[in-house]
mmCIF file of C-alpha atoms in Angstrom:
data_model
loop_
_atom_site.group_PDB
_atom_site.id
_atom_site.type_symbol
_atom_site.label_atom_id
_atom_site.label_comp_id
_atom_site.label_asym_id
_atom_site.label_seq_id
_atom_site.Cartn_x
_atom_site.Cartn_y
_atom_site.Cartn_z
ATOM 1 C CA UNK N 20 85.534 -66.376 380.255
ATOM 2 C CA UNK N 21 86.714 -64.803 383.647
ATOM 3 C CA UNK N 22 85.960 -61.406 384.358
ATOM 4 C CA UNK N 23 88.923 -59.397 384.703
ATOM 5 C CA UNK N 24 90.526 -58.652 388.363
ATOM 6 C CA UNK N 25 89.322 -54.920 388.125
ATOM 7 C CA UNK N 26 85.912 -55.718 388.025
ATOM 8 C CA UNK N 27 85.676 -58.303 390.378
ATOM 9 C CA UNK N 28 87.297 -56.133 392.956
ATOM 10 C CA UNK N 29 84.784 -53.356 391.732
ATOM 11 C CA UNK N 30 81.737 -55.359 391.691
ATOM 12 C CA UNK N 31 82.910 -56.492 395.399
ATOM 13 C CA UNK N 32 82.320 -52.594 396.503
ATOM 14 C CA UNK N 33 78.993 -52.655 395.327
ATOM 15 C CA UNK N 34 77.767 -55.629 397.691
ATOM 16 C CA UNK N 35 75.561 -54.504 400.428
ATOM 17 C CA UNK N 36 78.188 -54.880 403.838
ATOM 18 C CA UNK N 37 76.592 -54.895 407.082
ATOM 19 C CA UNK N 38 79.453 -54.325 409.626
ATOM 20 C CA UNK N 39 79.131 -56.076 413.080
ATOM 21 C CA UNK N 40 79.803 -53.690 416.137
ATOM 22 C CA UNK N 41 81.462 -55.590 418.408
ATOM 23 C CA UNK N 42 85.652 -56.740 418.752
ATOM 24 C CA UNK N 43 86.348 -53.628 416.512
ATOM 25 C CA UNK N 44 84.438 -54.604 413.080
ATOM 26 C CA UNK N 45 86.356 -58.105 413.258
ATOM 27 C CA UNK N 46 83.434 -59.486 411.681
ATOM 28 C CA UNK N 47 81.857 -58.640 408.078
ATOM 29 C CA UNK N 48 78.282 -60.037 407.482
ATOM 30 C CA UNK N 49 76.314 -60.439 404.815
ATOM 31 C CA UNK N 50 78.714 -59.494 401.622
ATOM 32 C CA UNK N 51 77.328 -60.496 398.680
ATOM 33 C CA UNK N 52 73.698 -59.776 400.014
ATOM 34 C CA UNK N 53 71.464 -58.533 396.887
ATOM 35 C CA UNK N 54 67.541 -57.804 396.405
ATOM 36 C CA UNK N 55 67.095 -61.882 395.487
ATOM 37 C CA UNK N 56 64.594 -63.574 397.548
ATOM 38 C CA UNK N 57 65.613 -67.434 398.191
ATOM 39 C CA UNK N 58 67.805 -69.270 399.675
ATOM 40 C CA UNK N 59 71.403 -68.674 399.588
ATOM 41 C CA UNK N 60 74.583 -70.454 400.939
ATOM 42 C CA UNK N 61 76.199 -69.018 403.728
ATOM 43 C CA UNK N 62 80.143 -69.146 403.919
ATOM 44 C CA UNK N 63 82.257 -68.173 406.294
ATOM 45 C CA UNK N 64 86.015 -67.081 405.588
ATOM 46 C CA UNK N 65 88.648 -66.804 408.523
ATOM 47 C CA UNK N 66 91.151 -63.999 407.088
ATOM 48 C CA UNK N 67 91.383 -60.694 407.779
ATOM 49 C CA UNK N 68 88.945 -57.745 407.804
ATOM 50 C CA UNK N 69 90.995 -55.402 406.983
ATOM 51 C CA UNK N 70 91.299 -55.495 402.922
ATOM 52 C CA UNK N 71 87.665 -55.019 403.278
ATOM 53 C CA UNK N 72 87.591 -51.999 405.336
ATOM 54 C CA UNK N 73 90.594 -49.992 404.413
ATOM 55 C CA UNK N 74 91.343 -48.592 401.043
ATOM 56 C CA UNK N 75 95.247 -49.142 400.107
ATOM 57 C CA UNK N 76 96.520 -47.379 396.808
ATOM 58 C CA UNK N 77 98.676 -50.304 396.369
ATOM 59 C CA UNK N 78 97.344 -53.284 397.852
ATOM 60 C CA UNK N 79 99.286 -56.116 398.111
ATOM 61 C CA UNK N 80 99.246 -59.784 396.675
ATOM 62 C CA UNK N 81 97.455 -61.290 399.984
ATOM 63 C CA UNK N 82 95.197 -58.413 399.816
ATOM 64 C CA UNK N 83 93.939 -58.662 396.498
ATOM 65 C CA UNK N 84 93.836 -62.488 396.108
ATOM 66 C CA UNK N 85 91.251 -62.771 399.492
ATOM 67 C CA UNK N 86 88.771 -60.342 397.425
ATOM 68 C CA UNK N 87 89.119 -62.484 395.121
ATOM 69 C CA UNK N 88 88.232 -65.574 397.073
ATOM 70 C CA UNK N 89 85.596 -63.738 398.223
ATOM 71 C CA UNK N 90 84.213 -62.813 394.626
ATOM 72 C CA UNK N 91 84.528 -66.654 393.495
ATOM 73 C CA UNK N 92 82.327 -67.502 396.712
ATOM 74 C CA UNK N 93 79.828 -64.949 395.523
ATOM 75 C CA UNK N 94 79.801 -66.268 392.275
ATOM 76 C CA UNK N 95 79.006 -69.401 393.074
ATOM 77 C CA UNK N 96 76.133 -68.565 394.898
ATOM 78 C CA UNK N 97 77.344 -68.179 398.315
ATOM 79 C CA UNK N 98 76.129 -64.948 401.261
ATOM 80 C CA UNK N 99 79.761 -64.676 402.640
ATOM 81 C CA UNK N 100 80.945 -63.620 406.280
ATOM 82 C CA UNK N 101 84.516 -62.731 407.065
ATOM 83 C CA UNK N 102 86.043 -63.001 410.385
ATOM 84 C CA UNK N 103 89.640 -62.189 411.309
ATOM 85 C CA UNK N 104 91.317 -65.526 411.969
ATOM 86 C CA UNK N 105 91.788 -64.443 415.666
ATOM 87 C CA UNK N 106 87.917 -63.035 415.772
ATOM 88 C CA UNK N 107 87.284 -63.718 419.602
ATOM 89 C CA UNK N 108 83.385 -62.485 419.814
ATOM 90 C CA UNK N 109 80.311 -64.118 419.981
ATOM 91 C CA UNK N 110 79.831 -67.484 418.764
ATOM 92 C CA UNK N 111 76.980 -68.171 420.059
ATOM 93 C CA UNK N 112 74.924 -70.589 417.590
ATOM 94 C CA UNK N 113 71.890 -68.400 418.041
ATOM 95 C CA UNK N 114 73.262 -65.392 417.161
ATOM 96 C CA UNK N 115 75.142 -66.772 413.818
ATOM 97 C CA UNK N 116 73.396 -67.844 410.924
ATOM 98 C CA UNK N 117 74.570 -71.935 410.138
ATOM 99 C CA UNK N 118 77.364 -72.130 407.332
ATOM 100 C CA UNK N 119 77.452 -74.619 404.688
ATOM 101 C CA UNK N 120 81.119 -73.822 404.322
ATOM 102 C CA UNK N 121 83.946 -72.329 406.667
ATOM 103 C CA UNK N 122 86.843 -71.218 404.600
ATOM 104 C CA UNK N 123 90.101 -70.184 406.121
ATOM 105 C CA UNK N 124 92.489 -70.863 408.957
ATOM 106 C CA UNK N 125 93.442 -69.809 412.006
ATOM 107 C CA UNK N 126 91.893 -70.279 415.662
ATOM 108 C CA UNK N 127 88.460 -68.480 414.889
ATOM 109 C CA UNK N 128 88.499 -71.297 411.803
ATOM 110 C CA UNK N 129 88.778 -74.161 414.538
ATOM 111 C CA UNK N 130 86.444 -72.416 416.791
ATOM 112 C CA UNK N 131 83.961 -72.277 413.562
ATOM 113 C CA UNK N 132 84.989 -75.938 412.995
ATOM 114 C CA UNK N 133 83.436 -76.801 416.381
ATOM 115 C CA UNK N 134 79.738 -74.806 416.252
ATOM 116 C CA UNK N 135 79.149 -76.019 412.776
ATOM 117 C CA UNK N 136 80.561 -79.670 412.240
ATOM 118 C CA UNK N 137 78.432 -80.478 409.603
ATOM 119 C CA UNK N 138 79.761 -77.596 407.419
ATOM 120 C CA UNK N 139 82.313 -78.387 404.180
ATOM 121 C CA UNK N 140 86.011 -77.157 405.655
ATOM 122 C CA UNK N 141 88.785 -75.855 403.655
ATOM 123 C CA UNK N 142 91.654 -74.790 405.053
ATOM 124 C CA UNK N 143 93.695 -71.860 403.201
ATOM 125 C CA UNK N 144 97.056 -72.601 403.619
ATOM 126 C CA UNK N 145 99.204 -69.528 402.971
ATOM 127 C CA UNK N 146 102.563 -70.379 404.766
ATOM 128 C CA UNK N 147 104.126 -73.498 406.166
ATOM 129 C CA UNK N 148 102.431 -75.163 408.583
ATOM 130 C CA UNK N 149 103.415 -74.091 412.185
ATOM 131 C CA UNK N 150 105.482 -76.914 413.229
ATOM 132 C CA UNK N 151 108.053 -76.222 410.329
ATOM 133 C CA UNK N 152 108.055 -72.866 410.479
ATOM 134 C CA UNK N 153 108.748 -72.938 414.514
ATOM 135 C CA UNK N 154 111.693 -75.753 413.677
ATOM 136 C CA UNK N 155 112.853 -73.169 411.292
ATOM 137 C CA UNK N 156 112.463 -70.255 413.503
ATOM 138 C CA UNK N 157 114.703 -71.828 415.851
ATOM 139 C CA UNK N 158 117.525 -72.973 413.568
ATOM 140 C CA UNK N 159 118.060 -69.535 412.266
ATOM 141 C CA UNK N 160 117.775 -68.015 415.502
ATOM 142 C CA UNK N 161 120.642 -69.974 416.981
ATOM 143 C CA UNK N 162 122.608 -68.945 413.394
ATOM 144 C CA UNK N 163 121.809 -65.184 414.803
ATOM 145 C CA UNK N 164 122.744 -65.869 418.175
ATOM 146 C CA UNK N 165 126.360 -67.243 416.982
ATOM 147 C CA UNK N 166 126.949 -64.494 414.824
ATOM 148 C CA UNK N 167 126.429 -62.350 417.553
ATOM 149 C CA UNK N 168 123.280 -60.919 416.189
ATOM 150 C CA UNK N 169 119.567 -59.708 418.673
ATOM 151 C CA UNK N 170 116.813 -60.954 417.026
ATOM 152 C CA UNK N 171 113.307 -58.932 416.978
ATOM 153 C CA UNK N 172 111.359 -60.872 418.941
ATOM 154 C CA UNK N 173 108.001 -58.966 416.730
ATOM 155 C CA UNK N 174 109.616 -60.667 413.468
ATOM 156 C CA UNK N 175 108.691 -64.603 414.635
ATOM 157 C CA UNK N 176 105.760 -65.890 413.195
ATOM 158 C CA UNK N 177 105.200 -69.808 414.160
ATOM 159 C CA UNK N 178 101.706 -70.578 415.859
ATOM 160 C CA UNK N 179 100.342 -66.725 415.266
ATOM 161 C CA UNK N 180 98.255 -67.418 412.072
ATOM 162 C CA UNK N 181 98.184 -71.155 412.495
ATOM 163 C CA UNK N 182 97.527 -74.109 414.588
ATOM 164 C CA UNK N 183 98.047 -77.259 414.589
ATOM 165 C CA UNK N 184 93.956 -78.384 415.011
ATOM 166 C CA UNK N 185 93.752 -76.387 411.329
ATOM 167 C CA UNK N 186 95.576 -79.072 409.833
ATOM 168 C CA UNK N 187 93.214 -81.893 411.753
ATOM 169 C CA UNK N 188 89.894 -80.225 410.648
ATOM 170 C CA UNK N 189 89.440 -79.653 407.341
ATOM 171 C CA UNK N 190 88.170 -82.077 404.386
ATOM 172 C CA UNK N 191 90.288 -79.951 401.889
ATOM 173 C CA UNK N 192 93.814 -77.713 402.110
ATOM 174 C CA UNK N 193 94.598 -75.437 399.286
ATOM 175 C CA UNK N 194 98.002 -74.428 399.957
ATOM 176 C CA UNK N 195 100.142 -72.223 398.044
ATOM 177 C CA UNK N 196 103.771 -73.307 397.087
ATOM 178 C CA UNK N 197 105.668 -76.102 395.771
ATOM 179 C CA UNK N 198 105.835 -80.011 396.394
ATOM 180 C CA UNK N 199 108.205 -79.290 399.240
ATOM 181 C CA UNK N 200 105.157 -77.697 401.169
ATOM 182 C CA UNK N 201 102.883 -80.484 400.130
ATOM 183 C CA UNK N 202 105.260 -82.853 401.701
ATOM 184 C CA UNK N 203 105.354 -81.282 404.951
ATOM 185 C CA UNK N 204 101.291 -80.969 405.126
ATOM 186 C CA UNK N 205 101.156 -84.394 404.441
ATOM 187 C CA UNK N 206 102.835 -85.347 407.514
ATOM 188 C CA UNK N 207 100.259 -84.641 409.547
ATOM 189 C CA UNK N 208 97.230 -84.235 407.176
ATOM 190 C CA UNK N 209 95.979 -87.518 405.293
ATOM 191 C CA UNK N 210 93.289 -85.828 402.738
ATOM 192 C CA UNK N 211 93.324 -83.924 399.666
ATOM 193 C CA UNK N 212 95.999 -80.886 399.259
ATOM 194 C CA UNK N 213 95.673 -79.255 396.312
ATOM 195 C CA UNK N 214 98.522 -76.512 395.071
ATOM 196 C CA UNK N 215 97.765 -73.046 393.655
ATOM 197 C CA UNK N 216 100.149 -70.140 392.811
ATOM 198 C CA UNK N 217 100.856 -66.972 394.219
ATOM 199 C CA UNK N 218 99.251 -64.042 392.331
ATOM 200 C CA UNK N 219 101.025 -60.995 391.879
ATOM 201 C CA UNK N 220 99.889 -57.822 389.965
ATOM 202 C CA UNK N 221 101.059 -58.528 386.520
ATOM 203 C CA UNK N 222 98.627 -55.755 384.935
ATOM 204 C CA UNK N 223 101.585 -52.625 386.859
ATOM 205 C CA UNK N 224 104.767 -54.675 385.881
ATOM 206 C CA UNK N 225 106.056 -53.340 382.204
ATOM 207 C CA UNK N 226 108.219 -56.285 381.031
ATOM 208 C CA UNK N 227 110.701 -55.117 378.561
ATOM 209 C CA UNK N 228 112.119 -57.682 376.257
ATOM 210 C CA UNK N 229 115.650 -56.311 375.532
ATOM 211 C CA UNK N 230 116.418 -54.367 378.613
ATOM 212 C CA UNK N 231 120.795 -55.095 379.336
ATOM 213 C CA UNK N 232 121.367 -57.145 382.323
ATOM 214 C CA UNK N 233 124.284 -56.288 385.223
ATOM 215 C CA UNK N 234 125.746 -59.500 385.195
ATOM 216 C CA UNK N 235 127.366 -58.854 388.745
ATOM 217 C CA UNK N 236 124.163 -57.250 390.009
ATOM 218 C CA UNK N 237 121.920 -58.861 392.039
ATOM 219 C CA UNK N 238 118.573 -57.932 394.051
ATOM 220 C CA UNK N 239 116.912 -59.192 397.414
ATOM 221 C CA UNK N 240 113.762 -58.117 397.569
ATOM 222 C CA UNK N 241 112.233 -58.538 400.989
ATOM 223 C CA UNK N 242 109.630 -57.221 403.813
ATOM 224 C CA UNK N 243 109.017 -57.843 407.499
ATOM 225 C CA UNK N 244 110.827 -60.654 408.265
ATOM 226 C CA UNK N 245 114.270 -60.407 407.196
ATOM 227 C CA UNK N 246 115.845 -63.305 410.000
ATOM 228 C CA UNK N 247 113.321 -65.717 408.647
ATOM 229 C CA UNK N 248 114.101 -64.830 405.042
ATOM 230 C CA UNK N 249 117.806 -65.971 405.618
ATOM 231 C CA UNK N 250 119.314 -62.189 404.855
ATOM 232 C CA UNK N 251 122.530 -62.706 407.043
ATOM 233 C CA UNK N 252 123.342 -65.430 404.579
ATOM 234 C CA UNK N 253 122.956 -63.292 401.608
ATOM 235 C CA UNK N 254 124.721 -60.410 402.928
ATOM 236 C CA UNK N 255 127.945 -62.639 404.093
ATOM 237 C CA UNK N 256 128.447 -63.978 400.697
ATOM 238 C CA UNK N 257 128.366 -60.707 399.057
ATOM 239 C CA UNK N 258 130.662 -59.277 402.061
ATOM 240 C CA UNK N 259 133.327 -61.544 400.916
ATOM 241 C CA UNK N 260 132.668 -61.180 397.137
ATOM 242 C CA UNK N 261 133.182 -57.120 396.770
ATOM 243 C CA UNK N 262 133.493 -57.318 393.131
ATOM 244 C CA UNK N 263 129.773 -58.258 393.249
ATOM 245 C CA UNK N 264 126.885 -56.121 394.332
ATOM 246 C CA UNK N 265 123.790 -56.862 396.465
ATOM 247 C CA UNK N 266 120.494 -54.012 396.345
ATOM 248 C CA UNK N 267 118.439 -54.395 399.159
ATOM 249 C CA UNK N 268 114.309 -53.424 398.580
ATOM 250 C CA UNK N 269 111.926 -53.365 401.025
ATOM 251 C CA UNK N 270 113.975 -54.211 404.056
ATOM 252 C CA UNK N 271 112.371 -53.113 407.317
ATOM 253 C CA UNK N 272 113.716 -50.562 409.551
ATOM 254 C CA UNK N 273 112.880 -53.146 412.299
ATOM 255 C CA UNK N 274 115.547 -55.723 410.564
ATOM 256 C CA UNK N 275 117.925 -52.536 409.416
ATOM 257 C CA UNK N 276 120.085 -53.509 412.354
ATOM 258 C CA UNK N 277 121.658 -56.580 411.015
ATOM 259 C CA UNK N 278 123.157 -54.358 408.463
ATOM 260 C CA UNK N 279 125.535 -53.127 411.067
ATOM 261 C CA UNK N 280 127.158 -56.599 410.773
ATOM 262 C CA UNK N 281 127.761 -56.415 406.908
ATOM 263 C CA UNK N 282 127.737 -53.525 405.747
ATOM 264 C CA UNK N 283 129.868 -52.787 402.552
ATOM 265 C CA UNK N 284 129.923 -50.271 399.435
ATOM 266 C CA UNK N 285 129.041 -53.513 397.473
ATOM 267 C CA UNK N 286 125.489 -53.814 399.560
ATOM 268 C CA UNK N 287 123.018 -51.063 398.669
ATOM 269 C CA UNK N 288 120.013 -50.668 400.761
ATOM 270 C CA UNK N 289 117.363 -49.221 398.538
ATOM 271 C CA UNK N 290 114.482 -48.725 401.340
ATOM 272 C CA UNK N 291 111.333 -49.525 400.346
ATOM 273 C CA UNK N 292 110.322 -48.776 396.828
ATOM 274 C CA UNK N 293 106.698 -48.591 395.220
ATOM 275 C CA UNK N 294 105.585 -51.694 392.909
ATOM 276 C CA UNK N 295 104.229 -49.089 390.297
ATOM 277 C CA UNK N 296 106.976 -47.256 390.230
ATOM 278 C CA UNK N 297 109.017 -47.812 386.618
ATOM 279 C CA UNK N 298 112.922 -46.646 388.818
ATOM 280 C CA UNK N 299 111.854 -49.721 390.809
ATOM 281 C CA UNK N 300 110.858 -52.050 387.977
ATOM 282 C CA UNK N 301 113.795 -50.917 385.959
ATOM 283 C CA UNK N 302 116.399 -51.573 388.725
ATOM 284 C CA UNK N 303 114.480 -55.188 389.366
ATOM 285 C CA UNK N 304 114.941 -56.069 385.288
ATOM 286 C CA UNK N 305 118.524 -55.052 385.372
ATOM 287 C CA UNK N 306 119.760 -57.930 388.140
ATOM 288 C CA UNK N 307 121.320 -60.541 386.996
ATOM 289 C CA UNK N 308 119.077 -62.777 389.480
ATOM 290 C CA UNK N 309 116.560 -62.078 392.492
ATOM 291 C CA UNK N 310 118.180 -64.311 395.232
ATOM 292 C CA UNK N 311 116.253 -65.496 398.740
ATOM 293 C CA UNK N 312 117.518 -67.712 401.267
ATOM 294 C CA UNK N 313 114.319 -67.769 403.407
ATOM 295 C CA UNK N 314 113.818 -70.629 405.601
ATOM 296 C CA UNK N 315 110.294 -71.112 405.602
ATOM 297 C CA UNK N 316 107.196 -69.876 402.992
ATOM 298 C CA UNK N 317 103.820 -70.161 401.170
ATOM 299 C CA UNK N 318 104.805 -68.749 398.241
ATOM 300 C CA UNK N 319 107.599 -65.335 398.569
ATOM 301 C CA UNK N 320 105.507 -63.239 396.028
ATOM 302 C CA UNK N 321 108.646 -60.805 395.404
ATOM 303 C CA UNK N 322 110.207 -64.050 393.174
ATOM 304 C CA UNK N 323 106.879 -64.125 391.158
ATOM 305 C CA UNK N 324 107.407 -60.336 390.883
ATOM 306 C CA UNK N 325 111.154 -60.474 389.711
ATOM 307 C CA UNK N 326 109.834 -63.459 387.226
ATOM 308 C CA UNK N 327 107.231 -61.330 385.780
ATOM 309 C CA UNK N 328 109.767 -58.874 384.561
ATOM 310 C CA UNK N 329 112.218 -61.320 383.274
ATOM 311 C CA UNK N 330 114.510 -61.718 386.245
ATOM 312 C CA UNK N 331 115.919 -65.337 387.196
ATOM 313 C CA UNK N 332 116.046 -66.416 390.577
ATOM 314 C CA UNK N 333 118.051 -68.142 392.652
ATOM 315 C CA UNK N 334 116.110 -69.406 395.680
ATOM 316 C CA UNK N 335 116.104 -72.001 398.833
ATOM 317 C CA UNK N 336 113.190 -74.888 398.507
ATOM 318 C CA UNK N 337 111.563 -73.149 401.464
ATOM 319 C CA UNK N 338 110.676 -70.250 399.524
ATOM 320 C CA UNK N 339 107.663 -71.861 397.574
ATOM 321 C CA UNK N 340 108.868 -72.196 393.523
ATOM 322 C CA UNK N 341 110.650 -75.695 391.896
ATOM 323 C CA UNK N 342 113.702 -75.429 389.256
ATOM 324 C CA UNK N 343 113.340 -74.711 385.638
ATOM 325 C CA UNK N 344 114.312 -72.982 383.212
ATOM 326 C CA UNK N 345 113.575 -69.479 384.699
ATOM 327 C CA UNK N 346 115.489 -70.435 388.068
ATOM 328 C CA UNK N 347 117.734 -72.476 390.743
ATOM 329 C CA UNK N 348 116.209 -73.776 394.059
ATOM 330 C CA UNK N 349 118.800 -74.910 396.469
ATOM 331 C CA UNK N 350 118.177 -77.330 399.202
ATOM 332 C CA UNK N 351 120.399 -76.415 401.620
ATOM 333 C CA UNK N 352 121.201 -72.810 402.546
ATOM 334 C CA UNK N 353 125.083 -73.899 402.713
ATOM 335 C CA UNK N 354 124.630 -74.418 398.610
ATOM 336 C CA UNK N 355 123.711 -70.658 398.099
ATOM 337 C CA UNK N 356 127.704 -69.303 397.507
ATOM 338 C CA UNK N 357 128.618 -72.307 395.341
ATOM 339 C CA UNK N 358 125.516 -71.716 392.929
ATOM 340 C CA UNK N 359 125.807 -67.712 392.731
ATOM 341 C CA UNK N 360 129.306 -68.521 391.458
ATOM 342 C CA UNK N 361 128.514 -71.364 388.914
ATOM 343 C CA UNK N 362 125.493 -69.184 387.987
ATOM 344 C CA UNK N 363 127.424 -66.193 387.241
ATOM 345 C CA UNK N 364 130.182 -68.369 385.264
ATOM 346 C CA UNK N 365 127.564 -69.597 383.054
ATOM 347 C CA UNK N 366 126.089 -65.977 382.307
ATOM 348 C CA UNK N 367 123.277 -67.096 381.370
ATOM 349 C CA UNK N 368 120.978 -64.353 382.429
ATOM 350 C CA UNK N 369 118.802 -62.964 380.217
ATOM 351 C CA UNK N 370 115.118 -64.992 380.189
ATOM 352 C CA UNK N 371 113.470 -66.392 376.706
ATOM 353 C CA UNK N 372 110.210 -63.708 375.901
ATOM 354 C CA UNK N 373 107.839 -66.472 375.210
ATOM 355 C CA UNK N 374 109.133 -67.970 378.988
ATOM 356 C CA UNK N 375 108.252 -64.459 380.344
ATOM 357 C CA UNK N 376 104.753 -64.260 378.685
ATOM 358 C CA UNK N 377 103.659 -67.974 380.299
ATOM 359 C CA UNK N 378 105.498 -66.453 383.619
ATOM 360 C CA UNK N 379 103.264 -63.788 383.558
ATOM 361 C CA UNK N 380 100.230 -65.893 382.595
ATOM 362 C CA UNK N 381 100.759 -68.237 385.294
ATOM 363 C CA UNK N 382 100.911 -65.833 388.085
ATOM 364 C CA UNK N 383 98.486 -63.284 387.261
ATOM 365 C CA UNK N 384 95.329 -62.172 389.576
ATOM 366 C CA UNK N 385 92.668 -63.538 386.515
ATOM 367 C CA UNK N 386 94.348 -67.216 386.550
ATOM 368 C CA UNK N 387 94.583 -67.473 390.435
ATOM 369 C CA UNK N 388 90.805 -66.370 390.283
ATOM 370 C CA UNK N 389 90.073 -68.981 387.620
ATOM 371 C CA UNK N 390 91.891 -71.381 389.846
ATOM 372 C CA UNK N 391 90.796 -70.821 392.972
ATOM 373 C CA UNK N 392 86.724 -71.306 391.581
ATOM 374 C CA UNK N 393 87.433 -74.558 390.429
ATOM 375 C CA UNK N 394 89.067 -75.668 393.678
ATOM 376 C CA UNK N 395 85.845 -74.306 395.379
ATOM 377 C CA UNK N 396 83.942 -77.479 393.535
#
């Protein structure tokens, strides 16, 4: 039986957590260290400190899911140190206990890679690998650039998180997303990949069964990012379809700008809304669909989210999730008008309970825990 999110996250406070000094606490040591004499496995995971140092009321997905990776290591026996993945402090093989296993990605992960070769590798794949999303980057920036739309340069993402040596290292890769991330690991990666789900928090989101759908209502539901999340062609489909209406949550006052371009009484920019909040929920199990025309992903947790309250989606491959009967992936962003129209002809809009129930199932924090200790084997 797996113990239940809360408690994992509440044991994790409990561990004894000896805070290095130096590059700003970008290392944690020793989590997971208890009053038992023996030997233990050491582990170290290339993340970020942060979820372990700061306190958030509402965390979110990423947050919660690397204590939980942390709480399988512990579980199966490992003393665990965390390092942000661009930790740039000693590594000097004196001063750092050997690992059996470095877990993670980033250039502190190669850099780990190097002192310990003997160590068991996996690499946590989160987002595409850098090569597609920089091909990606590019493609929608010269989309911007034609419409006459400036770019934030702070909203680009290729190469920060990632390198390329990540995907020549490891002996493992558990990636989140769909086949069509798979396939582009596999171009330049030869060993196992294996899948796993985003995790969302399932245990705040109050799916109601019979709750009346706006069949010419639809929801983007976004964060940092917007250019790489393919807004502008979202909002120029609904510009020329006023009979329609687009609500915007969780755009960033950064990306606000490209508003200016489209903006009509038909597009509603909500702000950002709280998760827990039942206006917000309420609003999300009204649309008629969640719709994303990102251009490159992991996993886009906000789809899980709309899914777990019985909202279709209507998606681009890059965004992580494969058709079925809860939603439509397009493979080309060009596809997006043509599908919103024979999707709202068909009116088909309102999701089967029992589909909801294994929705909820699938992406919940207890089966992405469950998951993620057997891919630790």
């Amino acid at each position: 039986m797996v113990m239940p999110t809360s408690k994992i996250i509440k044991k994790l406070k409990m561990f004894n957590t000896k805070i290095s000094k130096d590059v700003f606490a970008k290392r944690l040591i020793n989590i997971g260290l208890t009053n038992f004499y023996g030997d233990k496995k050491k582990v170290a995971v290339v993340y970020l400190t942060s979820p372990f140092l700061e306190t958030w009321t509402y965390p979110r997905p990423n947050e919660t899911n690397i204590k939980l990776i942390v709480g399988a290591l512990i579980s199966k026996g490992f003393l665990v140190d965390i390092y942000d993945f661009d930790y740039v402090g000693s590594f000097n093989a004196n001063d750092v206990t050997p690992y059996d296993l470095i877990f993670g990605f980033g250039p502190c992960f190669d850099k780990l890679s190097d002192l310990f070769p003997s160590a068991r590798k996996i690499m946590y794949a989160v987002e595409m690998p850098p090569w597609q999303m920089m091909s990606a980057e590019q493609n929608a920036l010269v989309e911007m650039h034609d419409l006459g739309i400036k770019v934030n340069s702070g909203s680009l993402r290729s190469y920060i998180y990632y390198t390329d040596e990540n995907f020549l290292r490891p002996d493992k890769i558990i990636a989140m997303g769909s086949i069509f991330n798979k396939t582009e690991i596999q171009k330049r990666y030869s060993g196992p990949v294996e899948m796993i789900d985003c995790s969302v928090s399932t245990e705040i989101l109050n799916y109601e069964k019979n709750i009346s759908k706006s069949y010419k209502s639809f929801g983007w539901i976004g964060s940092d990012g917007a250019t790489m999340k393919g807004l502008h062609h979202i909002l120029k489909i609904f510009k020329e379809m006023p009979d329609l209406q687009l609500n915007l949550f969780g755009l960033n006052r950064k990306d606000e700008k490209i508003l200016n371009f489209y903006q009509t009484d038909n597009i509603i920019n909500h702000g950002f809304m709280n998760l827990r909040d039942q206006h917000f929920q309420s609003l999300i199990a009204k649309q008629a669909a969640i719709i994303s025309a990102s251009y490159s992903e992991g996993m886009q947790t906000s789809i899980a989210t709309g899914l777990c309250l019985g909202t279709r989606a209507i998606v681009t491959q890059q965004c992580g999730y494969i058709s079925s009967d809860t939603g439509i992936v397009i493979s080309k962003h060009d596809n997006l008008e043509h599908t919103l129209c024979d999707y709202i002809n068909k009116k088909d809009f309102t999701m089967k309970s029992a589909d909801v129930i294994a929705i909820r199932k699938r992406y919940s924090a207890e089966t992405f825990y469950k998951r993620i200790l057997a891919q630790l084997d």
